[in-house]
C-alpha cells in the first residue's frame, strides 16, 4: 500500500504489492497502476520517461498511453498490465489478481 501524497503529479513511483513491482503514476490527480515491466524486454518502466500521458520505455523506446489503459502508442499491438486503483482515506489501493501474484 502507498500513500496518495507519495505519488506526485508526473512522477513514476514503484512499490511492491503482493510480490509484484507496481508502477504508480499520477496524471491530473488520477492515479494509474501498471506492472513495472515493459512487455517487450522486461525493463522496469519506472526507468522510462513520462511526457504528458505517454510513457516511453528506456530500453527500446516503446511507448504506452497511460490514461488509455496502457495501450501501445508505438507499437500499437501491445499493452501494459494494468491494475484497478482505488483511493481511500489518502491511501492508494491496488488489486493484484491472485494468478499474477503466484507467478512472481
XYZ file of C-alpha atoms in Angstrom:
104
model
C 0.000 0.000 0.000
C 1.193 3.503 -0.779
C 0.058 6.937 0.360
C -1.521 9.244 -2.222
C 0.775 12.121 -1.234
C 3.800 9.946 -2.171
C 2.727 9.908 -5.835
C 3.378 13.387 -7.161
C 1.961 14.569 -10.459
C 4.090 13.237 -13.317
C 6.346 11.068 -11.115
C 6.967 7.362 -11.673
C 6.703 5.628 -8.281
C 7.289 1.908 -7.745
C 6.005 -0.112 -4.809
C 5.979 -3.878 -4.266
C 2.415 -5.239 -3.948
C 1.882 -8.958 -3.326
C 5.433 -9.599 -4.546
C 4.964 -7.644 -7.787
C 6.663 -4.342 -8.621
C 3.811 -1.955 -9.397
C 4.329 1.397 -11.101
C 2.066 4.210 -9.894
C 1.569 7.342 -11.999
C -0.448 10.437 -11.099
C -1.759 12.317 -14.127
C -4.014 15.310 -13.422
C -4.935 13.914 -9.998
C -5.882 10.474 -11.342
C -3.685 7.571 -10.201
C -2.886 4.712 -12.565
C -1.164 1.436 -11.683
C 0.765 -0.838 -14.033
C 3.186 -3.705 -13.677
C 6.642 -2.113 -13.634
C 7.820 -4.244 -16.530
C 7.889 -3.460 -20.236
C 6.086 -6.214 -22.186
C 8.884 -6.156 -24.757
C 12.152 -6.611 -22.872
C 11.074 -6.685 -19.227
C 12.832 -3.407 -18.438
C 11.403 -1.559 -15.418
C 9.109 1.134 -16.798
C 9.976 3.321 -13.809
C 13.286 3.965 -15.608
C 11.367 5.427 -18.551
C 10.266 8.930 -19.468
C 6.738 10.267 -18.954
C 5.651 13.080 -21.266
C 2.046 14.211 -20.832
C 0.276 10.851 -20.815
C 2.781 8.818 -22.839
C 5.356 6.645 -21.066
C 8.440 5.726 -23.096
C 10.454 2.655 -22.070
C 14.159 3.387 -21.626
C 15.347 0.226 -23.418
C 13.846 0.255 -26.884
C 11.672 3.393 -26.742
C 8.343 1.578 -26.859
C 5.547 3.983 -25.879
C 2.337 3.493 -23.922
C -0.723 5.689 -23.317
C -1.086 5.701 -19.522
C -4.559 7.281 -19.492
C -5.909 4.843 -22.105
C -5.298 1.600 -20.128
C -1.631 1.357 -21.124
C -2.334 0.695 -24.779
C 0.641 0.840 -27.109
C 1.328 4.053 -28.997
C 4.424 2.694 -30.719
C 3.992 -0.156 -31.486
C 0.207 -0.224 -31.342
C -0.180 -4.006 -30.922
C 0.909 -4.178 -27.285
C -0.436 -3.170 -23.873
C 0.805 -2.811 -20.321
C -0.551 -4.938 -17.498
C -2.869 -2.587 -15.616
C -4.361 -2.896 -12.142
C -7.560 -1.394 -10.718
C -6.860 1.512 -8.352
C -8.975 2.927 -5.539
C -8.052 5.842 -3.287
C -9.433 5.544 0.236
C -8.552 7.819 3.175
C -5.396 9.042 1.407
C -4.194 5.509 0.687
C -3.846 4.115 -2.832
C -5.172 0.573 -3.006
C -4.448 -1.661 -5.967
C -5.877 -5.075 -6.756
C -3.454 -7.749 -7.986
C -5.019 -10.877 -9.466
C -4.149 -13.968 -7.420
C -2.819 -15.752 -10.519
C -0.291 -12.958 -11.116
C 0.873 -12.822 -7.506
C 1.601 -16.558 -7.663
C 3.833 -16.150 -10.752
C 6.432 -13.951 -9.047
